[in-house]
Structures are given as C-alpha cells and as structure tokens.
Short mmCIF file of C-alpha atoms and ligand atoms in Angstrom, two decimals:
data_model
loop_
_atom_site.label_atom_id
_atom_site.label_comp_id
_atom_site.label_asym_id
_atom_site.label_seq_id
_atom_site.Cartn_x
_atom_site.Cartn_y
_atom_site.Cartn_z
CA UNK A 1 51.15 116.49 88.85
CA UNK A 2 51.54 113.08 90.43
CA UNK A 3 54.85 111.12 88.36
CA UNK A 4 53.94 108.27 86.49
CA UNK A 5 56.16 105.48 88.49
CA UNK A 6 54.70 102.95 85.89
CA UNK A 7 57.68 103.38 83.30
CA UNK A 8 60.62 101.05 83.97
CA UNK A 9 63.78 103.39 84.45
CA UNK A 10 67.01 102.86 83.05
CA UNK A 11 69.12 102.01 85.94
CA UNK A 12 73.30 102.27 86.38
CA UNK A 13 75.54 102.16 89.56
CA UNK A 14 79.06 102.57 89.96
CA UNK A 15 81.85 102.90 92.37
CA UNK A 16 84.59 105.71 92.53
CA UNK A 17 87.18 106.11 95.13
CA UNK A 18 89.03 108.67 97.29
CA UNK A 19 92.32 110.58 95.52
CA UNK A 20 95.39 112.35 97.99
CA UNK A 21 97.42 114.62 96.74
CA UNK A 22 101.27 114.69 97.09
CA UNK A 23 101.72 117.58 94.70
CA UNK A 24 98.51 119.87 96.09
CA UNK A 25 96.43 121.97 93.39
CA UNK A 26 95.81 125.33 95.07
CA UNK A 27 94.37 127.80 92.93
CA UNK A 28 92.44 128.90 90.04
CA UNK A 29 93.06 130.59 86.64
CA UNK A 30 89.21 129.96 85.31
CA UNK A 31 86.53 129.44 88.04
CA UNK A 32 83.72 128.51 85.40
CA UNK A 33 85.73 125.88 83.95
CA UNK A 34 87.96 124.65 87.33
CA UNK A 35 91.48 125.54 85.76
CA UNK A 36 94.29 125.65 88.27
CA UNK A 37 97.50 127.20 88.31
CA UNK A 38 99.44 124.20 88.25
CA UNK A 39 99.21 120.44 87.42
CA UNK A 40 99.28 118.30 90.11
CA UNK A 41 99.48 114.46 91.22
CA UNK A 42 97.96 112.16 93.77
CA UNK A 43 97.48 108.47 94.98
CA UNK A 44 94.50 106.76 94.36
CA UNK A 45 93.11 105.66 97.42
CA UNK A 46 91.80 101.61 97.25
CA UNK A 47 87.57 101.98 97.41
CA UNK A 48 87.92 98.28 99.70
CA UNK A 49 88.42 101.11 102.70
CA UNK A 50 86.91 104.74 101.20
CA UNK A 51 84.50 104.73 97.96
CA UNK A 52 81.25 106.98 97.14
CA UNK A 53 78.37 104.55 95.30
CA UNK A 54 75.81 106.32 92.88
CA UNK A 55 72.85 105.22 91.20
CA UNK A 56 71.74 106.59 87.93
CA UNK A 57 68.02 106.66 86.75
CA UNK A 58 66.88 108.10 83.62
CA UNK A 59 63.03 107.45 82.73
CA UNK A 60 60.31 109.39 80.20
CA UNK A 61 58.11 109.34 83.80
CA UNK A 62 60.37 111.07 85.79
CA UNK A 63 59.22 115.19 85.58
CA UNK A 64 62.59 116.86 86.85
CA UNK A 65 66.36 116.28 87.49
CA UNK A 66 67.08 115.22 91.25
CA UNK A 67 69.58 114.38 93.37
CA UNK A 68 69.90 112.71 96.79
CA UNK A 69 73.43 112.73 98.60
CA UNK A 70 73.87 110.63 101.64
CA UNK A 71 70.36 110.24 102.50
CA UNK A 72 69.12 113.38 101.81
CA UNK A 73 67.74 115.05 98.64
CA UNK A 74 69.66 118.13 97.80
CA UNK A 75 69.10 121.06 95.18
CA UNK A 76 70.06 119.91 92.13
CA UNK A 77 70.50 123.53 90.84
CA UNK A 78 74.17 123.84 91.93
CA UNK A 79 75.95 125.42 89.38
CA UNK A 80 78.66 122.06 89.25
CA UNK A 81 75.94 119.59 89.26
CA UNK A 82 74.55 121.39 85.92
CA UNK A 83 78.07 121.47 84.60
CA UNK A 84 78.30 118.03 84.93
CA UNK A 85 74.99 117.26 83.95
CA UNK A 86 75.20 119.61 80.83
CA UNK A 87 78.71 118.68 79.83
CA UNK A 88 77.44 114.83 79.58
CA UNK A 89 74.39 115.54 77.97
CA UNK A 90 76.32 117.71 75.52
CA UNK A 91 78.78 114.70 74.87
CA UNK A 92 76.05 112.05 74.20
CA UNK A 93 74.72 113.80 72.04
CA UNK A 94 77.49 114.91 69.81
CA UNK A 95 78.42 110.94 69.67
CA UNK A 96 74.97 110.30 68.54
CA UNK A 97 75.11 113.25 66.00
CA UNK A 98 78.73 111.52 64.93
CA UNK A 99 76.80 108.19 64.67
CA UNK A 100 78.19 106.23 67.95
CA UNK A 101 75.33 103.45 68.26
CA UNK A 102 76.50 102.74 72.23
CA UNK A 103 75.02 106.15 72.63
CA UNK A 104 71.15 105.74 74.43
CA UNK A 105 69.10 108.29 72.18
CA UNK A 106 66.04 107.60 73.85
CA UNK A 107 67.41 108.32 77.65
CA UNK A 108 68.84 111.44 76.13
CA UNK A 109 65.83 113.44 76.27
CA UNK A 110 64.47 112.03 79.42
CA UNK A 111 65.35 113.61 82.72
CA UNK A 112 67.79 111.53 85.43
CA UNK A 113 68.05 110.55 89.30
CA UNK A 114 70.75 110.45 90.87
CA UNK A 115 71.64 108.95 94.49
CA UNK A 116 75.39 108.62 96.70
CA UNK A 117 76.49 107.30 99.28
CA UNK A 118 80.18 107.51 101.08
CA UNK A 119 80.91 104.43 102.68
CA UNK A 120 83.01 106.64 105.28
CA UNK A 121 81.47 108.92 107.36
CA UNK A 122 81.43 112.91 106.22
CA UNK A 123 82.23 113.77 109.97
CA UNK A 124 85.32 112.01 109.28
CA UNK A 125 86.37 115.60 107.61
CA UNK A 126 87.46 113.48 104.39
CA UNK A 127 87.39 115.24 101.56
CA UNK A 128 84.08 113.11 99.87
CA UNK A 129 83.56 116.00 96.97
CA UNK A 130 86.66 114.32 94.81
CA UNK A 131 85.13 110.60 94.35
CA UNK A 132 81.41 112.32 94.70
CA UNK A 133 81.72 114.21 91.25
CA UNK A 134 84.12 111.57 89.64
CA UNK A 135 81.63 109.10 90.28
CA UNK A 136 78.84 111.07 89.08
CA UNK A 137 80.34 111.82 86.00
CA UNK A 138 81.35 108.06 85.18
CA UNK A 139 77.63 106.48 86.45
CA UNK A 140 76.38 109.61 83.97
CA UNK A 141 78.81 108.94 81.49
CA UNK A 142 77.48 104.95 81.44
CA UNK A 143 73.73 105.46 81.89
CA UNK A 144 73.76 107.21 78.40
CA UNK A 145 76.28 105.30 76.73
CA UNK A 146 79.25 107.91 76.98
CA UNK A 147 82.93 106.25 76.49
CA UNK A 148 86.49 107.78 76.57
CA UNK A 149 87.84 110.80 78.24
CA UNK A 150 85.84 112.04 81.27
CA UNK A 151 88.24 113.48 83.26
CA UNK A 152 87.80 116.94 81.43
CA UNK A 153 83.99 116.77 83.00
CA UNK A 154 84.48 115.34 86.46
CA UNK A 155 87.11 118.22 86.82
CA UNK A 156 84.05 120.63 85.82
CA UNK A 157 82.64 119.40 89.48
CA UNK A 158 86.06 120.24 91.53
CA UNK A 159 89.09 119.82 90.65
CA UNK A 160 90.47 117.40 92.77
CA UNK A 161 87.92 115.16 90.98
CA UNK A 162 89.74 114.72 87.85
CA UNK A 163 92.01 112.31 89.22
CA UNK A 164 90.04 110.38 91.10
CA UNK A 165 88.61 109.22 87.57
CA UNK A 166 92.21 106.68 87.41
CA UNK A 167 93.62 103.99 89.49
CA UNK A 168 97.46 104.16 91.17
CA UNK A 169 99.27 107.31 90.32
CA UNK A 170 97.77 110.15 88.86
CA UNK A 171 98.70 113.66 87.14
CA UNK A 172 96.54 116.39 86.48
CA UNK A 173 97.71 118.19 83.78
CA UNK A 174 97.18 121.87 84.25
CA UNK A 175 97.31 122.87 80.47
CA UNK A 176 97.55 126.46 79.23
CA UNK A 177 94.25 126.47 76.99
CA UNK A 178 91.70 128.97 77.51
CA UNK A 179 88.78 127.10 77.13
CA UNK A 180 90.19 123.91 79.33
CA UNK A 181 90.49 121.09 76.75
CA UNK A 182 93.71 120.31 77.57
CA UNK A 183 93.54 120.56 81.68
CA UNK A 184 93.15 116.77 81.71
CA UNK A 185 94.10 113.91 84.22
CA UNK A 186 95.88 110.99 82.87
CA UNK A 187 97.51 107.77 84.72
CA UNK A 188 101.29 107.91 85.76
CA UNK A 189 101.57 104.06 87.09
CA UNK A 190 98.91 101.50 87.58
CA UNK A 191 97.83 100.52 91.21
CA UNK A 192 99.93 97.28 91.10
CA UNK A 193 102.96 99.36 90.17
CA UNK A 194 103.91 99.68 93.84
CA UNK A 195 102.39 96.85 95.72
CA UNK A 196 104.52 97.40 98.92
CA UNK A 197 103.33 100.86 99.38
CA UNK A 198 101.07 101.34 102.16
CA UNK A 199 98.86 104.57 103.38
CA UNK A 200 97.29 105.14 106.88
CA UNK A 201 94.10 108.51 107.43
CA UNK A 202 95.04 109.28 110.44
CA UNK A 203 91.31 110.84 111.58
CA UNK A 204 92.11 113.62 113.61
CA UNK A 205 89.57 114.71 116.41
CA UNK A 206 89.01 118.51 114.85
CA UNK A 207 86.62 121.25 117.24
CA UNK A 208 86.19 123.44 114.08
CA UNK A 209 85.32 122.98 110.02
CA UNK A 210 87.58 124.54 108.53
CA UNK A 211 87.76 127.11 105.34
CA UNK A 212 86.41 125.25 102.42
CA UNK A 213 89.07 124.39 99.47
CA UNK A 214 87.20 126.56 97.17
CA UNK A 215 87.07 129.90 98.66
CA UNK A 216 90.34 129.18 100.81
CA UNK A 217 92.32 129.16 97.42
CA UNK A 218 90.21 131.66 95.52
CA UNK A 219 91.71 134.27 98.70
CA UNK A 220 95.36 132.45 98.25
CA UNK A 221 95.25 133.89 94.62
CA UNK A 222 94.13 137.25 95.22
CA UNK A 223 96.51 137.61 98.21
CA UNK A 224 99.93 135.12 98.78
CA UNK A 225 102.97 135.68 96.76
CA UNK A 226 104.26 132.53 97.84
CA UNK A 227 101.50 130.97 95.95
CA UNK A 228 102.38 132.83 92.86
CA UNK A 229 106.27 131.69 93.38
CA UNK A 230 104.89 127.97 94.22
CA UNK A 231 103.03 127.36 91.11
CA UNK A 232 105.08 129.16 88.40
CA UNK A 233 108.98 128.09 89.71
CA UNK A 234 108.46 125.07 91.99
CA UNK A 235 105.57 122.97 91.60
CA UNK A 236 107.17 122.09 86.97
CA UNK A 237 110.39 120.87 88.73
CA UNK A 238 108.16 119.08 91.37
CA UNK A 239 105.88 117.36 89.16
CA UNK A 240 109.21 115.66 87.17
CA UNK A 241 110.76 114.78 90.13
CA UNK A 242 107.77 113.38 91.88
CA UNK A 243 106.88 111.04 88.92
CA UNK A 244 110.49 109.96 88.28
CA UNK A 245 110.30 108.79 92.41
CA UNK A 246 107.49 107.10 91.88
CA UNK A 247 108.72 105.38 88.36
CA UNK A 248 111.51 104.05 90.24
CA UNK A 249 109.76 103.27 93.82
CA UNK A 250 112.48 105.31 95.71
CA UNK A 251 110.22 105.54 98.81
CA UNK A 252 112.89 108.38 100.37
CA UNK A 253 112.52 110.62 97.60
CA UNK A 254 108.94 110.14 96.87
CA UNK A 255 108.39 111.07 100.84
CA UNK A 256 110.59 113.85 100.78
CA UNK A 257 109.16 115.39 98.27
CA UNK A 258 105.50 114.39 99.60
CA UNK A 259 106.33 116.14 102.94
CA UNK A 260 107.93 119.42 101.21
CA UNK A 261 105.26 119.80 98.91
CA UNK A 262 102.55 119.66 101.70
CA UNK A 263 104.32 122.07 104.03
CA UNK A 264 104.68 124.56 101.32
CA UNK A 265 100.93 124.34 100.76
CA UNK A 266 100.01 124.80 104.34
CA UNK A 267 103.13 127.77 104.01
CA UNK A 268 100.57 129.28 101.04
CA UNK A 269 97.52 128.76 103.30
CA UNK A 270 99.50 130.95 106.32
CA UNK A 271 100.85 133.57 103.60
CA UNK A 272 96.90 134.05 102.54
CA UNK A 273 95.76 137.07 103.79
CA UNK A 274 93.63 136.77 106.43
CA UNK A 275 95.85 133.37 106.71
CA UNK A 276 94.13 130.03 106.95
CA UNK A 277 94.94 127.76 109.67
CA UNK A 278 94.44 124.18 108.33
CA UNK A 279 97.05 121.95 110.55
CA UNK A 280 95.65 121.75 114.45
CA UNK A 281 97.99 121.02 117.57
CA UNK A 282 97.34 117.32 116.74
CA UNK A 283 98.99 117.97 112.90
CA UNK A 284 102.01 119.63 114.13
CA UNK A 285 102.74 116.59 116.70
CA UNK A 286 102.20 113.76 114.34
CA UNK A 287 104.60 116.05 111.83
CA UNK A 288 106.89 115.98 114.97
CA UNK A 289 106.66 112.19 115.19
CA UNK A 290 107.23 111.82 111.48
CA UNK A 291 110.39 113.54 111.80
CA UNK A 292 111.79 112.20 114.69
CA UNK A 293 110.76 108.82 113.45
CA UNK A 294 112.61 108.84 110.39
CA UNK A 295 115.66 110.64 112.27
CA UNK A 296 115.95 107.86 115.16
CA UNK A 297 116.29 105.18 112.14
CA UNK A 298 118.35 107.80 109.75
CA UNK A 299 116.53 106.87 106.54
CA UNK A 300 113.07 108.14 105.42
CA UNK A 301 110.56 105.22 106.69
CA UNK A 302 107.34 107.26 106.73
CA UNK A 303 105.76 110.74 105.14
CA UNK A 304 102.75 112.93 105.87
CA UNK A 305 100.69 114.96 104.10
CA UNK A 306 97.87 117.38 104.83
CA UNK A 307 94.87 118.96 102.86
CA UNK A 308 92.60 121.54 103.89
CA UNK A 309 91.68 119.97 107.08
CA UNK A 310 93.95 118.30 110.02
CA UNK A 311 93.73 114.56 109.34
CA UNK A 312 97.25 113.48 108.22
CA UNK A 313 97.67 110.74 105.60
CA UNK A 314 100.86 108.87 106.05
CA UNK A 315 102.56 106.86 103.44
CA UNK A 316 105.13 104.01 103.79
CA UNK A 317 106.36 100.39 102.95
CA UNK A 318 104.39 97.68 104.33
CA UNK A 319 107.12 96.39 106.40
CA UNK A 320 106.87 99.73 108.34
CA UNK A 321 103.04 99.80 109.20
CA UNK A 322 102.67 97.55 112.53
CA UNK A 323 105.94 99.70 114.37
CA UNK A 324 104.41 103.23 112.79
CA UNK A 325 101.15 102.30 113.82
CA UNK A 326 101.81 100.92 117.30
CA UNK A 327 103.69 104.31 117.65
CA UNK A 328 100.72 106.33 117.09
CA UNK A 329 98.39 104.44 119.37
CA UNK A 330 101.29 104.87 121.89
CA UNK A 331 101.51 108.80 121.54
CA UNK A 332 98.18 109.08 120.72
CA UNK A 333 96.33 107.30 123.39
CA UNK A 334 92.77 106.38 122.67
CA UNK A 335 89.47 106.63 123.92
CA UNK A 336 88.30 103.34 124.40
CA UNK A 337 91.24 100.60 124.89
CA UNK A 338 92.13 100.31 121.18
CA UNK A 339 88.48 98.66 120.05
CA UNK A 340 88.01 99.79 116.55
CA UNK A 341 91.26 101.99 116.57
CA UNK A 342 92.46 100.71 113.16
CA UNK A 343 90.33 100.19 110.51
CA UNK A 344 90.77 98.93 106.78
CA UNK A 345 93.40 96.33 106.05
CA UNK A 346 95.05 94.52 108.99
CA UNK A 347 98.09 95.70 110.81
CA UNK A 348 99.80 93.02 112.46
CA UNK A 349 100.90 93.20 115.96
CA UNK A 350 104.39 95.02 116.86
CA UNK A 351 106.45 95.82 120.34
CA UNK A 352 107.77 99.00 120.61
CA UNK A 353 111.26 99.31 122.17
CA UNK A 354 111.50 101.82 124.95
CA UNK A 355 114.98 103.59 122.79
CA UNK A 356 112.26 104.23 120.46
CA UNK A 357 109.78 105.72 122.78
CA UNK A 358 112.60 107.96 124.43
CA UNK A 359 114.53 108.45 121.40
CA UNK A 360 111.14 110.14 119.81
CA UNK A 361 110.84 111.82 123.47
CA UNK A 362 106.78 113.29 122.91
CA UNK A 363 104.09 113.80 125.50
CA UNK A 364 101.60 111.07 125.07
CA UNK A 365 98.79 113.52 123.46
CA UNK A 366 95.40 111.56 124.68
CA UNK A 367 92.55 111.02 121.98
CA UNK A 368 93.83 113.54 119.32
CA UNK A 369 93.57 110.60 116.78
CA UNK A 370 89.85 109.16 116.56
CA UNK A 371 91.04 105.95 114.26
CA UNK A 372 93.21 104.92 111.81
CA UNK A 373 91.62 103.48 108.28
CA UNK A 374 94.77 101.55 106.62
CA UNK A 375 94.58 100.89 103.11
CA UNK A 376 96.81 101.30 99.91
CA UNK A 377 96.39 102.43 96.23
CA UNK A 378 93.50 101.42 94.83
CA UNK A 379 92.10 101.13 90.99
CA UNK A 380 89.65 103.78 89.35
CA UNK A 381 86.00 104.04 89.17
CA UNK A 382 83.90 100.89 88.56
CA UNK A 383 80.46 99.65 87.24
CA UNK A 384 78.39 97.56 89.84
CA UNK A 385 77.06 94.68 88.02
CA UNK A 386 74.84 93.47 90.85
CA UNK A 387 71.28 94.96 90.44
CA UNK A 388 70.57 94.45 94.37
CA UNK A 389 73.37 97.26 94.71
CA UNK A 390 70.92 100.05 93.11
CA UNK A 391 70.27 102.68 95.78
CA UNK A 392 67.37 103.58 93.84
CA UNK A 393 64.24 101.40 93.43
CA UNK A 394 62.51 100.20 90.03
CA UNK A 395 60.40 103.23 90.68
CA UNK A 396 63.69 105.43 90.63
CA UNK A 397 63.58 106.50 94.06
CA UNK A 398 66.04 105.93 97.08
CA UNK A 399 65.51 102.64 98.88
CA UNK A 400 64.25 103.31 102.29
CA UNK A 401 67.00 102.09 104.37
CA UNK A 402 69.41 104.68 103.23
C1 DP6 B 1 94.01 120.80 99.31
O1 DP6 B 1 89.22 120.00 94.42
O2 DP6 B 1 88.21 120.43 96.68
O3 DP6 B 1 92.78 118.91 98.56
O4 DP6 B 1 88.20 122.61 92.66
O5 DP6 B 1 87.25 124.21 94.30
O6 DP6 B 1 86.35 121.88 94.19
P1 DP6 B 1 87.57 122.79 94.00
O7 DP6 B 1 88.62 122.35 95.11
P2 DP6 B 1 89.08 120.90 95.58
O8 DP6 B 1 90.53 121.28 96.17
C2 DP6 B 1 91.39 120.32 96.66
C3 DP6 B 1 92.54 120.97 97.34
C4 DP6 B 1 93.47 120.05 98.11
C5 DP6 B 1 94.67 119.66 97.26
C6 DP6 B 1 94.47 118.61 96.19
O9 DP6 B 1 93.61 117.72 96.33
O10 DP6 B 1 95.24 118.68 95.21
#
C-alpha cells in the first residue's frame, strides 16, 4: 500500500557530538542492558569539528519505523535501535500516564523516521556509534516530548554513548544494580571549565578494520585476567584521581594518568586470547614522540590516547599546539605539501629548533598521519532550531542531496 505523504509530520533535529575516553570502558556484566565492569570518564569532543545530525519524523501516514544512516536506509530491526526506540516510547508514555502535558500523546502511537549524518567521514575510523545513538535518543526524546535523564537509554545503544549525552567532562557511573538504573552518566566539569585545554585526532592511515568494540571486549571478559585485575583494583582509584586532575586543571597528572590508563587498555586487548592488535606501527611512533617530547622539555606537555582503532587523540594546553603540531607534520611527512593537513580550529605557525628534532631523534615516517582535526571540549547534544536543517522533507523522507 502506497503511504499517504498528505499528513504533515512532526519534525525534530538535533546535534550530538563525539566523546574520548581517558578512563576506557572495556567490558560487560549485562549485554541486554550495556552494563560494564567499570565506570568510566571521557572528554566531550566540541561538535564545531565532529557532530552526527538526526532528523526525527513521526506522522499517522507513515506505515513502518525506518531509518536512514549516512545516506543510506538501514534495517531498523537492530536489536539497539528497538531498545532505544522501545525504551523512549516506554518513557513517554509513563509521563503521559503520570500526567506530564509536554508529553505528545498523539505522536505516541504513530510510527517515526529517522535520518543521520556524521559531519566527519566514517573512513576516518572515528568511532561515529557514540554521538549516533546519543543523538538518537535526545532527537527521540524531543520529538515526543521526553525531558530529564536520558543517559540510561542512549547507553541502551552502546555504551560509550552515555556520555556523549553531556558537555566537558564526563563519568559514567558503572553502578552495581541488576536491572541498570543506576549505570548512569552524569557531568564532572562544564566545557568552559578548562578553556586552555586543547585536543588534536591524529587520523592515522590504517590497511585493516579492526575488531569491533563489542565483540573485542565480550572475548576480553571471557579470556584476560588483566582485565579482571583492571576493572575491580585499578580503574575505583583511577576514576578519583582522574576527576580530582581535572577539578584542579593539573595538565601533568591528568596526562599521566590519560596515557597509563590507555596503555593498560591496549595491555587488556594483547592479554585477550586470541589477542587484539589495535595500535599499528604508526601508534607506537607517535607514543614514541609523545614520550620523548615530554622528556626533551622534562615536564608533561602532551598525552595520547587510543581506542579500538590506531588514530591517536592527543591532549594539551593551547600554548603547546603550533610546536606539537609542527612536530608531527615534521615526523610525519605528508602526502600532498601540507594542503588540508590540519583541520578544525587554527594552529598558528611555529619553527621547530633542530635540538628538538635531534633531541626526539625519529625516522621521518612518510604519510602515516592522513590529517589532523584540532578542536577542544565541546558542550552536549543540541536542538536545531532552523527548519532548513531537517534532513528529512515535509513528506518525511531524506532530502535528495544527502
Ligand atoms: C575503546 O561503546 O563502542 O572506545 O557498548 O559494545 O557499543 P558497545 O561498545 P562501545 O565501546 C567503546 C570502547 C572504547 C572505550 C571507551 O569509549 O570508553
């Protein structure tokens, strides 16, 4: 049967942006429900450089649920899609039942499209499934007139997405419940708590994709006693330590403890058994330059981290980037004579000294980097008021030029 494209959908976009980790979540206790085996906490990532968009449609004419991701339309049968979907609908309607009047009854019963967009491209090996399922959950969440916590849901999608439903610095709270009501993310320090802080993707040029996050930690559980050790003995201490660094802006501890924290994550991934390989040749020499970096200035200037992939993320003081950056272009030579080499907020020129070149003493390691996206931490998801925004049409179906 032919939809009826006559009825007037109920339209919603919104933004939601990219979250790194500097305490890593690695592991499951509940697959159903996402719970890990130990809180963790991560940066929010500014959307001015990496965001997903989504529209939201919900109209009596449309006959099914559907989705279209990045230009395509994909099955909208995926078990975390209907979690998501499910846990919202579920939430709307208890308001309603409770007597919330924000709550849309009438869109309640009526089925929903849904289209996203990365403004960063997927090859780019960035992990998009974090801001795709927070912002899901919040253009959901708005379309039927859901407030309050969301986190709980988004997490429901992966896990990772939890905290990319806050700005600035954010904690995911493992909690200890059985049915997951209190595995929650919550905000540690707004984005304009540490304005000087800077962060640089540093896209590495990868031959292979990797093991997906997913079934990469479902073996770590079943196999690594490191992880085991990690999550009940190190990662509690971590977590205080990491949020009193970041209360008090001491960039040396909050790197240190950045740096350690990814290691022994990538040390979990090699203790897996068979062991996962997620750092390339091109991971280990920019955690070479990191160290000898830091060590030819004798204070902590700059730290990496590393998720399931081999792009690094650096973090550092703005009065660091040009020098650090300059340094990687030098050791990592590109392609093309620097055009488009550094993307996202401007990084002013610098001179590198030839001390530092020798003191840091690395082969030159041409086009292991593809580009640089600059950029700093970054607020929480966001409604787009503009209507010309919608990535669906008035008839609730993707615009053509996507
Ligand atoms: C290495 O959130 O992608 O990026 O919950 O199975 O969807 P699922 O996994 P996901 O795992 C992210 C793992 C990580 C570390 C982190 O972001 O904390």
């Amino acid at each position: 049967m032919p939809e009826d494209r006559t009825e007037q959908p109920h339209i919603v976009t919104c933004t939601a942006p990219v979250n790194i980790a500097v305490i890593k979540y690695w592991g499951k206790r509940n697959e159903d429900l996402i719970l890990p085996i130990n809180s963790s906490l991560s940066v929010t990532l500014h959307q001015d450089q990496l965001k997903t968009t989504t529209t939201v449609a919900t109209s009596r004419s449309f006959q099914e649920d559907r989705i279209w991701l990045n230009g395509k339309e994909e099955d909208i049968t995926h078990p975390r899609l209907q979690s998501c979907l499910r846990e919202i609908r579920r939430l709307a309607r208890k308001r309603r039942n409770d007597g919330d009047s924000g709550v849309d009854s009438a869109s309640l019963s009526h089925k929903v499209h849904i289209c996203s967009v990365n403004n960063f491209p997927t090859a780019a090996g960035l992990a998009s499934s974090a801001a795709g399922f927070a912002c899901l959950v919040y253009s959901l969440a708005r379309v039927f007139g859901v407030e309050g916590e969301l986190s709980g849901i988004a997490r429901q999608g992966s896990g990772s997405a939890c905290r990319s439903m806050y700005g600035g610095f954010v904690q995911w709270i493992m909690g200890n419940k059985e049915d997951g009501k209190d595995s929650l993310a919550q905000q540690v320090e707004p984005e304009t708590h540490w304005p000087e802080l800077r962060i640089l993707v540093l896209v590495a040029s990868a031959e292979r994709k990797p093991v997906g996050s997913t079934s990469g930690m479902q073996t770590s559980v079943k196999t690594s006693c490191l992880l085991k050790h990690r999550a009940e003995s190190v990662v509690p201490g971590r977590m205080v330590e990491m949020t009193e660094a970041i209360r008090k802006k001491d960039f040396a501890a909050f790197a240190e403890l950045t740096m350690k924290d990814s290691n022994q994550f990538h040390a979990t991934c090699l203790d897996t058994c068979p062991p996962i390989f997620y750092l390339n040749h091109v991971s280990q020499q920019i955690i070479s330059l990191v160290h000898r970096y830091n060590k030819h200035y004798g204070e902590t200037r700059v730290a990496y981290t590393f998720d399931a992939g081999p792009n690094a993320v650096i973090f550092t003081l703005q009065q660091h980037v040009p020098e650090f950056v300059h340094m990687v272009q030098y050791f990592f030579p590109p392609e093309t004579n620097g055009a488009d080499f550094i993307k996202g907020l401007p990084v002013n020129c610098a001179s590198l000294s030839e001390e530092l070149k020798q003191g840091i003493g690395l082969e030159p390691m041409p086009k292991g980097i593809n580009y640089i996206i600059s950029t700093k931490a970054g607020p929480g998801p966001r409604v787009v008021e503009d209507p010309t925004q919608h990535l669906l049409l008035s008839d609730g179906f993707p615009k053509k030029t996507m």
